[in-house]
mmCIF file of C-alpha atoms in Angstrom:
data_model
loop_
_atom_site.group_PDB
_atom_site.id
_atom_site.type_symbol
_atom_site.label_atom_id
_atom_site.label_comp_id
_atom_site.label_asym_id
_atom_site.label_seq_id
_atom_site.Cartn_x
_atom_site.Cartn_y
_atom_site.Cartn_z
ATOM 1 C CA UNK A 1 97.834 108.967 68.258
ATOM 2 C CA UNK A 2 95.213 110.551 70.646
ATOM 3 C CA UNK A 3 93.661 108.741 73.488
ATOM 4 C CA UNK A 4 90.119 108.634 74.941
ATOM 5 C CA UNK A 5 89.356 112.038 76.613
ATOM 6 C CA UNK A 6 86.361 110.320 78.033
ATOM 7 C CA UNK A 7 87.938 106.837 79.556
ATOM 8 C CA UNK A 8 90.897 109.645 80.413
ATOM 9 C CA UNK A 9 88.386 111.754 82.498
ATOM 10 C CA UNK A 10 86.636 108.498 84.102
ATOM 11 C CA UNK A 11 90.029 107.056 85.076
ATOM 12 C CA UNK A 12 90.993 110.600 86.974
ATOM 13 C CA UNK A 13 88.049 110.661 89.047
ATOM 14 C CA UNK A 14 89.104 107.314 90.120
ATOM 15 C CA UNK A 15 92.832 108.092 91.110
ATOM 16 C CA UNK A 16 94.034 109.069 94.677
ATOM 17 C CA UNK A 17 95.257 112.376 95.594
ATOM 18 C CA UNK A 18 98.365 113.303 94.678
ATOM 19 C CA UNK A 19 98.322 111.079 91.752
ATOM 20 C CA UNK A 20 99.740 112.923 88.138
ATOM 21 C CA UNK A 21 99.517 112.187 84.728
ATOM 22 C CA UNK A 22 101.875 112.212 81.842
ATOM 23 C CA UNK A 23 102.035 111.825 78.282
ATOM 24 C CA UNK A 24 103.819 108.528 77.686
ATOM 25 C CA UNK A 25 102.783 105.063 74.739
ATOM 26 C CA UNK A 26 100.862 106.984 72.679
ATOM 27 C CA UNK A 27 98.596 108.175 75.600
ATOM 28 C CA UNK A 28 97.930 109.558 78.848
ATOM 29 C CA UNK A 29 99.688 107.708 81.842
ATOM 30 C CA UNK A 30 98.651 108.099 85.758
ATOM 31 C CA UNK A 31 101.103 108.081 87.788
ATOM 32 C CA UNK A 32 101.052 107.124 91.175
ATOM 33 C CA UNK A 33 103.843 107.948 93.571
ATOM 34 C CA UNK A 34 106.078 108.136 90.539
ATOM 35 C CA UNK A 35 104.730 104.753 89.335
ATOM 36 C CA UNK A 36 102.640 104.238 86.182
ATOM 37 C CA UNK A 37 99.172 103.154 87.462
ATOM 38 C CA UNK A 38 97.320 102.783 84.057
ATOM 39 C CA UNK A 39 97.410 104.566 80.772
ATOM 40 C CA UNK A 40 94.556 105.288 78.579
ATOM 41 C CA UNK A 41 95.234 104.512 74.474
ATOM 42 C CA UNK A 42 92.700 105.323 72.062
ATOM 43 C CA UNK A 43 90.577 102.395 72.889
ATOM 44 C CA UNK A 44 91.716 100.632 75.384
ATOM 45 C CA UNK A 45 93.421 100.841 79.187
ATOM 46 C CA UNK A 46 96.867 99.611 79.538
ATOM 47 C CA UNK A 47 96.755 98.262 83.841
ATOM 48 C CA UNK A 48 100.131 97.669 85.584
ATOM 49 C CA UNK A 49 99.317 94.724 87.466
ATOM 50 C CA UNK A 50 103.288 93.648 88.062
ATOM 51 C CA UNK A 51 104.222 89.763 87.889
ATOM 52 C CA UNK A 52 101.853 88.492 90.501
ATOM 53 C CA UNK A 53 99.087 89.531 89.599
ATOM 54 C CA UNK A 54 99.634 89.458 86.050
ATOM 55 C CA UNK A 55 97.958 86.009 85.179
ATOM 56 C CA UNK A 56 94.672 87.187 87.227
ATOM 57 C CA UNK A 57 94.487 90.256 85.015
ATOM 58 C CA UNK A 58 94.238 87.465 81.857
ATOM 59 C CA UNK A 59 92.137 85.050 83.613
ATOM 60 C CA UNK A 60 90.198 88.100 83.742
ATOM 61 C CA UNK A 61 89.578 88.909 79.986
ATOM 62 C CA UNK A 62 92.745 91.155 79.803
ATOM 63 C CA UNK A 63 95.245 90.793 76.974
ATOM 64 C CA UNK A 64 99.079 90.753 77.302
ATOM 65 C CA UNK A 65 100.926 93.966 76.564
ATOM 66 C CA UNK A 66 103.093 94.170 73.190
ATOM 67 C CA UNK A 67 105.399 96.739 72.296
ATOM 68 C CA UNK A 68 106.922 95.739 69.481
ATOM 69 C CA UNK A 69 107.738 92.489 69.113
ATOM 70 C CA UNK A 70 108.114 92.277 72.985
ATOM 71 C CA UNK A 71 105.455 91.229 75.645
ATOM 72 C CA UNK A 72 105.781 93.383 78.549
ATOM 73 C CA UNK A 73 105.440 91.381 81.747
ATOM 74 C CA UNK A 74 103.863 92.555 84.732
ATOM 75 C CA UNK A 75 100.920 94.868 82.339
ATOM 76 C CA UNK A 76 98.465 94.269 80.313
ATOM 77 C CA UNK A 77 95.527 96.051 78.306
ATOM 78 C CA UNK A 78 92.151 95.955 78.881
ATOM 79 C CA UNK A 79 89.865 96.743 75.992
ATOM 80 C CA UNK A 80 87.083 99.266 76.051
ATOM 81 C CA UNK A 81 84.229 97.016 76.603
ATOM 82 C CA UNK A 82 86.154 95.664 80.187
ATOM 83 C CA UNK A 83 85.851 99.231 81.333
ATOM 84 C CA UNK A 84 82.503 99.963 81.113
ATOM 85 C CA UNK A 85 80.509 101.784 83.703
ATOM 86 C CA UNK A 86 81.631 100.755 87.396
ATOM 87 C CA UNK A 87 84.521 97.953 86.039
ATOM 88 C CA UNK A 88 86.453 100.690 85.520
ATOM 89 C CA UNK A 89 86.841 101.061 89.041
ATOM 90 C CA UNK A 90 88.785 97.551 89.417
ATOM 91 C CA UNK A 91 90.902 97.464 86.784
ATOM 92 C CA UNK A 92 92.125 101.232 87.755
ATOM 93 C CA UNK A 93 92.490 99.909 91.118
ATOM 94 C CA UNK A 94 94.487 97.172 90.302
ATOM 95 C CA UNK A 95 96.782 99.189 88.455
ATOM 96 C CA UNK A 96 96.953 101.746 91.856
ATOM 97 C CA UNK A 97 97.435 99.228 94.282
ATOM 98 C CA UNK A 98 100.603 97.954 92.167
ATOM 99 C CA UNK A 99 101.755 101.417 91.825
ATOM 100 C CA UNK A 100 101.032 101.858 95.386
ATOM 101 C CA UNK A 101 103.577 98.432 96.087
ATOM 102 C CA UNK A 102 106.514 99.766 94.297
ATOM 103 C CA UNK A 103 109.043 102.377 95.957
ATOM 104 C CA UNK A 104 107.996 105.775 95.260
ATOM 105 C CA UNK A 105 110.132 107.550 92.777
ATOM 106 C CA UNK A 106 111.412 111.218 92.851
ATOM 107 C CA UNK A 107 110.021 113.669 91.240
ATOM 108 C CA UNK A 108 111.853 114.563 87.547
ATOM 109 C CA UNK A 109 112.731 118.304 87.440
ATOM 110 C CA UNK A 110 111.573 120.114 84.436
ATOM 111 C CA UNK A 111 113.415 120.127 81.528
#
């Protein structure tokens, strides 16, 4: 499944330095101090938004993340017509400053 090279290429321009991105649901994930951010899908943005702010994120026009049969609390996806021109900006930085909360993780060495 490819994602959106164009929400992909919006989302990096919005991401602080240092952040990195990696191939992970189907998409592209930014990472940010070893912390999914946000992933792009092939029509959508999956935000980390973590438990607290999770029910904002709905309240917001969001939708609850399923894998599977399972909801995954704490992130949600935001479909494409949320992340039009400059609303982009809030949802990716809602998915940073989560990332940003959470202890920073290692760096994996290469396989």
């Amino acid at each position: 499944m490819a994602y959106d090279t164009e929400l992909a290429e919006r989302v990096r321009d919005l991401m602080p330095a240092g952040a990195t991105e990696m191939k992970m649901f189907g998409g592209l994930a930014f990472m940010v101090n070893g912390n999914m951010a946000c992933a792009v899908g092939p029509d959508d943005l999956l935000v980390r938004t973590g438990k607290s702010a999770y029910e904002a994120a709905i309240a917001a026009g969001a939708e609850p993340m399923i894998m599977g049969a399972r909801t995954m609390s704490g992130y949600v996806n935001v479909a494409a017509d949320l992340v039009r021109g400059d609303a982009l900006a809030d949802w990716v930085g809602r998915g940073v400053a989560t990332a940003e909360s959470l202890p920073p993780k290692p760096p994996k060495p290469p396989k």
